[in-house]
mmCIF file of C-alpha atoms (C1' of nucleotides) in Angstrom:
data_model
loop_
_atom_site.group_PDB
_atom_site.id
_atom_site.type_symbol
_atom_site.label_atom_id
_atom_site.label_comp_id
_atom_site.label_asym_id
_atom_site.label_seq_id
_atom_site.Cartn_x
_atom_site.Cartn_y
_atom_site.Cartn_z
ATOM 1 C CA MET O 1031 226.669 94.808 35.529
ATOM 2 C CA SER O 1032 230.348 95.390 37.192
ATOM 3 C CA ILE O 1033 232.289 93.020 39.300
ATOM 4 C CA THR O 1034 233.991 94.325 42.392
ATOM 5 C CA ILE O 1035 237.018 93.214 43.626
ATOM 6 C CA GLU O 1036 235.313 92.221 46.707
ATOM 7 C CA GLU O 1037 232.786 89.975 44.497
ATOM 8 C CA CYS O 1038 235.715 88.946 43.073
ATOM 9 C CA ALA O 1039 237.309 87.476 46.345
ATOM 10 C CA GLN O 1040 234.585 85.856 47.699
ATOM 11 C CA THR O 1041 234.093 84.130 44.759
ATOM 12 C CA VAL O 1042 237.634 82.598 44.861
ATOM 13 C CA LEU O 1043 237.343 82.114 48.568
ATOM 14 C CA THR O 1044 234.240 80.028 48.096
ATOM 15 C CA THR O 1045 234.868 78.165 44.725
ATOM 16 C CA ILE O 1046 238.625 77.210 45.013
ATOM 17 C CA PRO O 1047 238.695 74.685 47.777
ATOM 18 C CA SER O 1048 235.376 73.202 46.148
ATOM 19 C CA LEU O 1049 237.519 72.879 42.737
ATOM 20 C CA MET O 1050 240.178 71.323 45.196
ATOM 21 C CA GLN O 1051 237.526 68.490 46.781
ATOM 22 C CA ALA O 1052 237.415 67.718 43.214
ATOM 23 C CA ILE O 1053 240.695 67.197 42.035
ATOM 24 C CA ARG O 1054 241.521 65.275 45.355
ATOM 25 C CA ALA O 1055 238.066 62.990 44.901
ATOM 26 C CA GLU O 1056 239.320 61.955 41.388
ATOM 27 C CA MET O 1057 243.078 61.432 41.995
ATOM 28 C CA ARG O 1058 241.413 59.055 44.588
ATOM 29 C CA GLN O 1059 238.972 57.596 42.697
ATOM 30 C CA GLY O 1060 241.795 56.094 40.143
ATOM 31 C CA ARG O 1061 242.185 52.844 41.299
ATOM 32 C CA MET O 1062 245.876 52.723 40.803
ATOM 33 C CA ALA O 1063 246.583 56.503 41.146
ATOM 34 C CA SER O 1064 247.524 56.327 45.390
ATOM 35 C CA LEU O 1065 248.861 59.364 45.233
ATOM 36 C CA THR O 1066 247.667 62.450 46.718
ATOM 37 C CA VAL O 1067 248.334 65.535 45.323
ATOM 38 C CA PRO O 1068 251.501 66.717 47.263
ATOM 39 C CA GLN O 1069 252.811 63.808 46.364
ATOM 40 C CA PHE O 1070 251.809 64.060 42.858
ATOM 41 C CA ARG O 1071 253.057 67.317 42.621
ATOM 42 C CA THR O 1072 256.300 66.273 44.066
ATOM 43 C CA LEU O 1073 256.708 63.726 41.236
ATOM 44 C CA VAL O 1074 256.159 65.886 38.783
ATOM 45 C CA LEU O 1075 259.027 68.147 40.144
ATOM 46 C CA ALA O 1076 261.024 65.971 39.840
ATOM 47 C CA GLU O 1077 260.153 64.260 36.679
ATOM 48 C CA GLY O 1078 260.932 67.924 35.167
ATOM 49 C CA ALA O 1079 263.756 69.830 37.047
ATOM 50 C CA PRO O 1080 266.973 67.916 37.313
ATOM 51 C CA GLY O 1081 267.400 66.790 41.135
ATOM 52 C CA PRO O 1082 265.719 69.087 43.036
ATOM 53 C CA SER O 1083 266.923 70.239 46.590
ATOM 54 C CA MET O 1084 264.640 69.599 48.985
ATOM 55 C CA SER O 1085 264.005 73.293 49.662
ATOM 56 C CA ARG O 1086 262.681 73.701 45.982
ATOM 57 C CA VAL O 1087 260.353 70.673 47.036
ATOM 58 C CA ALA O 1088 258.881 72.408 49.610
ATOM 59 C CA GLU O 1089 258.828 75.516 47.437
ATOM 60 C CA HIS O 1090 257.272 73.920 44.705
ATOM 61 C CA VAL O 1091 254.295 72.474 46.644
ATOM 62 C CA GLY O 1092 254.038 75.063 49.193
ATOM 63 C CA LEU O 1093 255.351 73.447 52.090
ATOM 64 C CA THR O 1094 258.064 74.186 55.264
ATOM 65 C CA LEU O 1095 260.859 71.672 55.190
ATOM 66 C CA PRO O 1096 259.471 69.748 57.944
ATOM 67 C CA SER O 1097 256.799 68.584 56.059
ATOM 68 C CA ALA O 1098 258.639 68.442 52.406
ATOM 69 C CA THR O 1099 261.199 66.059 54.359
ATOM 70 C CA ALA O 1100 258.046 63.841 56.100
ATOM 71 C CA LEU O 1101 256.505 64.200 52.333
ATOM 72 C CA VAL O 1102 259.460 62.663 50.486
ATOM 73 C CA ASP O 1103 259.792 60.310 53.040
ATOM 74 C CA GLY O 1104 256.919 58.699 52.280
ATOM 75 C CA LEU O 1105 257.675 58.472 48.689
ATOM 76 C CA VAL O 1106 261.290 57.048 49.297
ATOM 77 C CA GLU O 1107 258.990 54.103 51.610
ATOM 78 C CA ARG O 1108 257.071 53.304 48.760
ATOM 79 C CA GLY O 1109 260.258 53.332 46.616
ATOM 80 C CA LEU O 1110 258.886 56.144 43.997
ATOM 81 C CA VAL O 1111 262.101 58.467 44.902
ATOM 82 C CA VAL O 1112 265.679 58.461 45.930
ATOM 83 C CA ARG O 1113 267.428 60.607 47.878
ATOM 84 C CA GLN O 1114 270.967 61.538 46.203
ATOM 85 C CA PRO O 1115 274.039 63.474 47.563
ATOM 86 C CA HIS O 1116 274.814 66.460 45.966
ATOM 87 C CA PRO O 1117 278.021 66.581 44.328
ATOM 88 C CA SER O 1118 279.559 70.201 45.395
ATOM 89 C CA ASP O 1119 277.290 70.699 48.383
ATOM 90 C CA ARG O 1120 276.859 67.967 50.879
ATOM 91 C CA ARG O 1121 274.298 69.807 52.977
ATOM 92 C CA CYS O 1122 271.774 69.313 49.844
ATOM 93 C CA VAL O 1123 270.046 66.781 48.496
ATOM 94 C CA GLN O 1124 268.859 65.668 44.780
ATOM 95 C CA LEU O 1125 266.083 64.040 44.727
ATOM 96 C CA ALA O 1126 265.015 61.295 42.022
ATOM 97 C CA LEU O 1127 262.318 59.848 40.523
ATOM 98 C CA THR O 1128 263.134 55.895 40.348
ATOM 99 C CA GLU O 1129 261.838 53.897 37.209
ATOM 100 C CA ALA O 1130 258.514 53.052 39.757
ATOM 101 C CA GLY O 1131 258.270 57.025 40.597
ATOM 102 C CA ARG O 1132 258.291 57.355 36.739
ATOM 103 C CA ARG O 1133 255.714 55.044 35.599
ATOM 104 C CA GLU O 1134 253.500 56.070 38.548
ATOM 105 C CA VAL O 1135 253.662 59.885 37.686
ATOM 106 C CA ARG O 1136 252.863 58.949 34.036
ATOM 107 C CA GLU O 1137 249.653 56.770 35.218
ATOM 108 C CA ALA O 1138 248.627 59.319 37.726
ATOM 109 C CA ARG O 1139 249.035 61.925 35.559
ATOM 110 C CA GLN O 1140 247.761 60.474 32.582
ATOM 111 C CA HIS O 1141 244.557 59.242 34.704
ATOM 112 C CA THR O 1142 243.736 62.541 36.544
ATOM 113 C CA LEU O 1143 243.822 64.466 33.186
ATOM 114 C CA ALA O 1144 241.567 61.973 31.467
ATOM 115 C CA MET O 1145 238.813 62.272 33.980
ATOM 116 C CA LEU O 1146 239.261 65.813 34.375
ATOM 117 C CA THR O 1147 239.293 66.627 30.479
ATOM 118 C CA GLU O 1148 236.035 64.240 30.567
ATOM 119 C CA ARG O 1149 234.359 66.402 32.832
ATOM 120 C CA LEU O 1150 235.853 69.273 30.760
ATOM 121 C CA ALA O 1151 234.356 68.341 27.673
ATOM 122 C CA GLY O 1152 231.134 70.472 27.616
ATOM 123 C CA LEU O 1153 233.306 73.736 27.220
ATOM 124 C CA ASP O 1154 233.006 75.573 24.494
ATOM 125 C CA GLU O 1155 236.504 77.014 23.138
ATOM 126 C CA ALA O 1156 235.780 80.532 24.552
ATOM 127 C CA GLU O 1157 235.437 78.933 28.370
ATOM 128 C CA ARG O 1158 238.431 76.905 27.692
ATOM 129 C CA ALA O 1159 240.457 80.270 26.778
ATOM 130 C CA GLY O 1160 238.457 81.959 29.895
ATOM 131 C CA VAL O 1161 239.600 79.431 32.122
ATOM 132 C CA VAL O 1162 243.141 79.397 31.202
ATOM 133 C CA ARG O 1163 243.121 82.573 31.000
ATOM 134 C CA ALA O 1164 241.436 83.329 34.898
ATOM 135 C CA LEU O 1165 243.487 80.285 36.141
ATOM 136 C CA THR O 1166 246.778 82.111 34.982
ATOM 137 C CA VAL O 1167 245.597 85.930 36.247
ATOM 138 C CA LEU O 1168 244.868 84.047 39.344
ATOM 139 C CA ARG O 1169 248.314 82.120 39.735
ATOM 140 C CA LEU O 1170 250.167 85.563 39.282
ATOM 141 C CA ALA O 1171 247.790 87.941 41.858
ATOM 142 C CA LEU O 1172 247.994 85.028 44.387
ATOM 143 C CA GLN O 1173 251.646 83.794 44.130
ATOM 144 C CA THR O 1174 253.501 87.240 43.885
ATOM 145 C CA GLN O 1175 252.500 88.082 47.355
ATOM 146 C CA GLU O 1176 254.068 84.541 48.488
ATOM 147 C CA ALA O 1177 257.724 85.485 47.661
ATOM 148 C CA VAL O 1178 257.384 88.522 49.276
ATOM 149 C CA ARG O 1179 256.581 86.922 52.237
ATOM 150 C CA MET R 123 245.294 80.376 19.478
ATOM 151 C CA SER R 124 242.883 77.671 20.104
ATOM 152 C CA ILE R 125 243.074 75.878 23.891
ATOM 153 C CA THR R 126 242.212 72.027 23.575
ATOM 154 C CA ILE R 127 240.757 70.771 26.361
ATOM 155 C CA GLU R 128 243.879 68.496 27.470
ATOM 156 C CA GLU R 129 245.330 71.502 28.048
ATOM 157 C CA CYS R 130 242.633 73.122 29.861
ATOM 158 C CA ALA R 131 242.456 69.947 32.090
ATOM 159 C CA GLN R 132 246.328 70.217 32.192
ATOM 160 C CA THR R 133 246.226 74.136 33.431
ATOM 161 C CA VAL R 134 243.589 73.029 35.971
ATOM 162 C CA LEU R 135 245.512 70.411 37.389
ATOM 163 C CA THR R 136 248.681 72.086 38.254
ATOM 164 C CA THR R 137 247.181 75.993 39.161
ATOM 165 C CA ILE R 138 243.795 74.849 41.303
ATOM 166 C CA PRO R 139 246.267 73.347 44.338
ATOM 167 C CA SER R 140 248.592 76.589 44.146
ATOM 168 C CA LEU R 141 245.998 78.670 44.336
ATOM 169 C CA MET R 142 244.552 76.385 47.422
ATOM 170 C CA GLN R 143 247.820 76.122 49.134
ATOM 171 C CA ALA R 144 247.629 80.557 48.725
ATOM 172 C CA ILE R 145 243.994 80.536 50.243
ATOM 173 C CA ARG R 146 245.362 78.149 52.824
ATOM 174 C CA ALA R 147 248.599 79.997 53.435
ATOM 175 C CA GLU R 148 246.577 83.221 54.082
ATOM 176 C CA MET R 149 243.881 82.103 56.563
ATOM 177 C CA ARG R 150 246.846 80.349 59.037
ATOM 178 C CA GLN R 151 248.580 83.646 58.611
ATOM 179 C CA GLY R 152 245.656 85.484 60.216
ATOM 180 C CA ARG R 153 246.431 86.054 63.922
ATOM 181 C CA MET R 154 243.284 85.603 65.208
ATOM 182 C CA ALA R 155 241.623 83.503 62.665
ATOM 183 C CA SER R 156 243.100 80.073 63.939
ATOM 184 C CA LEU R 157 240.271 78.091 61.269
ATOM 185 C CA THR R 158 241.082 75.843 58.702
ATOM 186 C CA VAL R 159 239.662 76.074 55.792
ATOM 187 C CA PRO R 160 237.476 72.784 56.280
ATOM 188 C CA GLN R 161 236.495 73.848 59.539
ATOM 189 C CA PHE R 162 235.629 77.839 57.926
ATOM 190 C CA ARG R 163 233.421 76.423 55.457
ATOM 191 C CA THR R 164 231.611 74.250 58.000
ATOM 192 C CA LEU R 165 230.824 77.576 59.744
ATOM 193 C CA VAL R 166 229.881 79.268 57.018
ATOM 194 C CA LEU R 167 227.286 76.875 56.414
ATOM 195 C CA ALA R 168 226.043 76.833 59.749
ATOM 196 C CA GLU R 169 226.011 80.675 59.222
ATOM 197 C CA GLY R 170 223.978 80.249 56.325
ATOM 198 C CA ALA R 171 221.307 77.604 56.456
ATOM 199 C CA PRO R 172 219.509 77.210 59.354
ATOM 200 C CA GLY R 173 220.785 73.826 61.553
ATOM 201 C CA PRO R 174 222.534 71.623 58.911
ATOM 202 C CA SER R 175 222.401 68.229 59.678
ATOM 203 C CA MET R 176 225.688 66.117 59.891
ATOM 204 C CA SER R 177 225.384 64.850 56.118
ATOM 205 C CA ARG R 178 224.531 68.321 54.593
ATOM 206 C CA VAL R 179 227.866 69.402 56.362
ATOM 207 C CA ALA R 180 230.073 66.162 55.149
ATOM 208 C CA GLU R 181 228.412 66.972 51.906
ATOM 209 C CA HIS R 182 228.735 71.042 51.728
ATOM 210 C CA VAL R 183 232.510 70.506 52.312
ATOM 211 C CA GLY R 184 233.357 67.429 50.477
ATOM 212 C CA LEU R 185 233.867 64.354 53.744
ATOM 213 C CA THR R 186 232.732 61.372 54.675
ATOM 214 C CA LEU R 187 230.235 61.296 57.061
ATOM 215 C CA PRO R 188 233.445 60.321 59.888
ATOM 216 C CA SER R 189 235.174 63.103 58.741
ATOM 217 C CA ALA R 190 232.613 65.181 59.132
ATOM 218 C CA THR R 191 232.043 64.084 62.861
ATOM 219 C CA ALA R 192 235.643 64.766 63.838
ATOM 220 C CA LEU R 193 235.685 68.234 61.954
ATOM 221 C CA VAL R 194 232.788 69.098 64.032
ATOM 222 C CA ASP R 195 234.424 67.175 67.440
ATOM 223 C CA GLY R 196 237.041 69.928 67.264
ATOM 224 C CA LEU R 197 234.161 73.001 66.965
ATOM 225 C CA VAL R 198 232.421 71.806 69.434
ATOM 226 C CA GLU R 199 235.366 71.206 71.895
ATOM 227 C CA ARG R 200 236.306 74.855 71.083
ATOM 228 C CA GLY R 201 232.903 76.029 71.415
ATOM 229 C CA LEU R 202 232.100 77.180 67.874
ATOM 230 C CA VAL R 203 228.910 75.417 67.341
ATOM 231 C CA VAL R 204 226.483 73.075 69.217
ATOM 232 C CA ARG R 205 224.795 69.638 68.550
ATOM 233 C CA GLN R 206 221.072 69.878 68.286
ATOM 234 C CA PRO R 207 218.754 67.299 68.301
ATOM 235 C CA HIS R 208 216.172 67.374 65.579
ATOM 236 C CA PRO R 209 212.680 67.787 66.809
ATOM 237 C CA SER R 210 210.893 65.396 64.677
ATOM 238 C CA ASP R 211 214.047 62.896 63.728
ATOM 239 C CA ARG R 212 215.843 61.900 66.639
ATOM 240 C CA ARG R 213 218.699 60.096 64.832
ATOM 241 C CA CYS R 214 219.667 63.614 63.331
ATOM 242 C CA VAL R 215 221.724 66.640 64.366
ATOM 243 C CA GLN R 216 221.211 70.365 63.554
ATOM 244 C CA LEU R 217 224.520 72.313 63.583
ATOM 245 C CA ALA R 218 224.238 75.771 65.035
ATOM 246 C CA LEU R 219 226.983 78.583 65.543
ATOM 247 C CA THR R 220 227.471 79.909 69.189
ATOM 248 C CA GLU R 221 227.913 83.319 69.801
ATOM 249 C CA ALA R 222 231.901 82.340 69.297
ATOM 250 C CA GLY R 223 231.089 80.526 66.212
ATOM 251 C CA ARG R 224 229.731 83.944 64.898
ATOM 252 C CA ARG R 225 231.872 85.949 65.907
ATOM 253 C CA GLU R 226 235.285 83.760 64.704
ATOM 254 C CA VAL R 227 233.631 83.195 60.979
ATOM 255 C CA ARG R 228 232.860 87.054 61.022
ATOM 256 C CA GLU R 229 236.879 87.290 61.781
ATOM 257 C CA ALA R 230 237.873 84.999 59.755
ATOM 258 C CA ARG R 231 235.772 85.430 56.987
ATOM 259 C CA GLN R 232 236.691 89.348 57.009
ATOM 260 C CA HIS R 233 240.042 88.438 57.510
ATOM 261 C CA THR R 234 240.734 86.453 54.722
ATOM 262 C CA LEU R 235 238.783 88.911 52.223
ATOM 263 C CA ALA R 236 240.754 91.103 53.074
ATOM 264 C CA MET R 237 244.041 89.971 52.106
ATOM 265 C CA LEU R 238 242.755 88.485 49.013
ATOM 266 C CA THR R 239 241.031 91.794 47.602
ATOM 267 C CA GLU R 240 245.064 93.511 48.476
ATOM 268 C CA ARG R 241 245.797 90.483 46.184
ATOM 269 C CA LEU R 242 243.171 91.042 43.566
ATOM 270 C CA ALA R 243 243.512 94.262 43.586
ATOM 271 C CA GLY R 244 245.646 94.677 40.481
ATOM 272 C CA LEU R 245 242.864 93.025 38.132
ATOM 273 C CA ASP R 246 240.950 95.521 35.787
ATOM 274 C CA GLU R 247 237.446 95.074 35.282
ATOM 275 C CA ALA R 248 237.262 92.458 32.148
ATOM 276 C CA GLU R 249 239.497 90.220 34.560
ATOM 277 C CA ARG R 250 237.461 90.129 37.377
ATOM 278 C CA ALA R 251 234.586 89.022 35.504
ATOM 279 C CA GLY R 252 236.864 86.673 33.715
ATOM 280 C CA VAL R 253 237.617 84.903 37.118
ATOM 281 C CA VAL R 254 233.839 84.696 38.098
ATOM 282 C CA ARG R 255 233.065 83.443 35.226
ATOM 283 C CA ALA R 256 235.650 80.689 34.786
ATOM 284 C CA LEU R 257 235.501 79.891 38.430
ATOM 285 C CA THR R 258 231.448 79.397 37.983
ATOM 286 C CA VAL R 259 232.290 77.257 34.577
ATOM 287 C CA LEU R 260 234.669 74.898 36.512
ATOM 288 C CA ARG R 261 232.256 74.803 39.606
ATOM 289 C CA LEU R 262 229.549 73.031 37.318
ATOM 290 C CA ALA R 263 231.637 71.091 35.355
ATOM 291 C CA LEU R 264 233.513 69.666 37.971
ATOM 292 C CA GLN R 265 230.759 69.756 40.617
ATOM 293 C CA THR R 266 227.996 67.878 38.357
ATOM 294 C CA GLN R 267 230.066 64.997 38.118
ATOM 295 C CA GLU R 268 230.318 64.267 42.122
ATOM 296 C CA ALA R 269 226.538 64.254 42.100
ATOM 297 C CA VAL R 270 226.523 61.572 39.784
ATOM 298 C CA ARG R 271 229.564 59.287 41.431
ATOM 299 C "C1'" DT K 1432 277.699 82.782 61.531
ATOM 300 C "C1'" DA K 1433 274.474 81.145 58.293
ATOM 301 C "C1'" DT K 1434 272.715 77.715 55.539
ATOM 302 C "C1'" DT K 1435 270.145 72.917 54.293
ATOM 303 C "C1'" DG K 1436 267.937 69.544 56.259
ATOM 304 C "C1'" DT K 1437 266.424 66.409 59.423
ATOM 305 C "C1'" DT K 1438 263.811 64.734 64.256
ATOM 306 C "C1'" DA K 1439 260.236 65.089 67.414
ATOM 307 C "C1'" DT K 1440 255.810 66.543 68.532
ATOM 308 C "C1'" DA K 1441 251.264 67.678 68.195
ATOM 309 C "C1'" DC K 1442 246.933 68.749 65.558
ATOM 310 C "C1'" DT K 1443 244.154 68.214 61.567
ATOM 311 C "C1'" DC K 1444 242.263 65.782 57.202
ATOM 312 C "C1'" DT K 1445 240.699 61.963 55.874
ATOM 313 C "C1'" DA K 1446 239.451 57.436 54.368
ATOM 314 C "C1'" DT K 1447 237.328 52.534 55.466
ATOM 315 C "C1'" DA K 1448 235.083 49.517 58.629
ATOM 316 C "C1'" DA K 1449 232.026 48.010 62.385
ATOM 317 C "C1'" DC K 1450 229.033 49.775 65.342
ATOM 318 C "C1'" DT K 1451 224.338 52.139 67.317
ATOM 319 C "C1'" DA K 1452 219.781 54.280 67.412
ATOM 320 C "C1'" DT K 1453 215.990 55.671 64.854
ATOM 321 C "C1'" DA K 1454 212.582 55.327 61.284
ATOM 322 C "C1'" DT W 808 215.479 46.067 56.071
ATOM 323 C "C1'" DA W 809 217.369 51.451 55.470
ATOM 324 C "C1'" DT W 810 219.438 56.062 57.439
ATOM 325 C "C1'" DA W 811 221.754 59.368 60.658
ATOM 326 C "C1'" DG W 812 225.862 59.238 63.147
ATOM 327 C "C1'" DT W 813 229.499 57.804 65.837
ATOM 328 C "C1'" DT W 814 233.365 54.669 67.372
ATOM 329 C "C1'" DA W 815 237.926 52.864 65.937
ATOM 330 C "C1'" DT W 816 241.590 52.673 63.781
ATOM 331 C "C1'" DA W 817 244.968 54.660 60.352
ATOM 332 C "C1'" DG W 818 247.874 57.290 57.091
ATOM 333 C "C1'" DA W 819 248.803 61.250 55.095
ATOM 334 C "C1'" DG W 820 249.371 66.853 55.544
ATOM 335 C "C1'" DT W 821 251.164 69.801 58.468
ATOM 336 C "C1'" DA W 822 253.358 73.323 61.541
ATOM 337 C "C1'" DT W 823 256.722 74.957 64.812
ATOM 338 C "C1'" DA W 824 260.432 74.055 67.718
ATOM 339 C "C1'" DA W 825 265.062 72.006 68.338
ATOM 340 C "C1'" DC W 826 269.222 69.911 66.498
ATOM 341 C "C1'" DA W 827 272.943 68.307 63.264
ATOM 342 C "C1'" DA W 828 275.724 69.037 59.399
ATOM 343 C "C1'" DT W 829 278.255 71.210 55.981
ATOM 344 C "C1'" DA W 830 279.654 76.059 53.844
#
DNA sequence: TATTGTTATACTCTATAACTATA
DNA sequence: TATAGTTATAGAGTATAACAATA
């Protein structure tokens, strides 16, 4: 029973939004985790990379620059990040997590991962490997083109 | 190289939002396809099931009832669906596609699938099968719980 | 002149709380 | 009293267009 590209595309189109819904619901449900998915992703970026620029944020989260500005504004207002001047290029901004931001992202991740882990507990070894492999394949296939755009 | 549940959860948490972004971008890019993902999913539901209620829409798209109301309001304003009275239970609504709605959903799907198909063209048979299998596994794992909630 | 970022503006998404109408 | 749906209200996500500051 061979699966055509069209069938595969169809599955992707119908399933990914559902999965996204589920993840969003998880995150919203966490009592203390008052972060939306894009906010969370921005904090994760700032946690890993040192002082990302606004452009970097926009690219990472998949937004336009103005959208990233609005997103970061919200995080700044809530005291989770600060905008720091870039030392050598004064047009650029370097985003930095505050202590509160560091705590928030840690808690949100812990919480969300715990919930996800619970739901994925039923998967066997082969299924887990399959999931990781398939998602990696999809990421490469769908993101490659974005760079081209 | 065995993959733990935590690693699997981690991959899901970081990858699914990216994939969703990519799909959203695809749909937005379509010249004539001016539908958002939730709007599209609502039209697809109405296309398949006959006269879904508002509750059915909310459940399918993963929204609260008020959110579904707002979503459908937009579609009604644009002439893509109509709210019809349920014959026996006057509290209920039955959603029906208009001709324009039927055309719109057809075009949007065609367009989006074409783009996705293009991007997935590089996958071999085993990868396609793996993707479908993995997404199905994830859907079952993540959605089961939603019903419980 | 090109690049980085922000402001202005306008939709849509999404939720909670309060309400109406029907069962 | 319980259920289906809407209205009211509010905040976040998201885009395009126009602008400011710096390189």
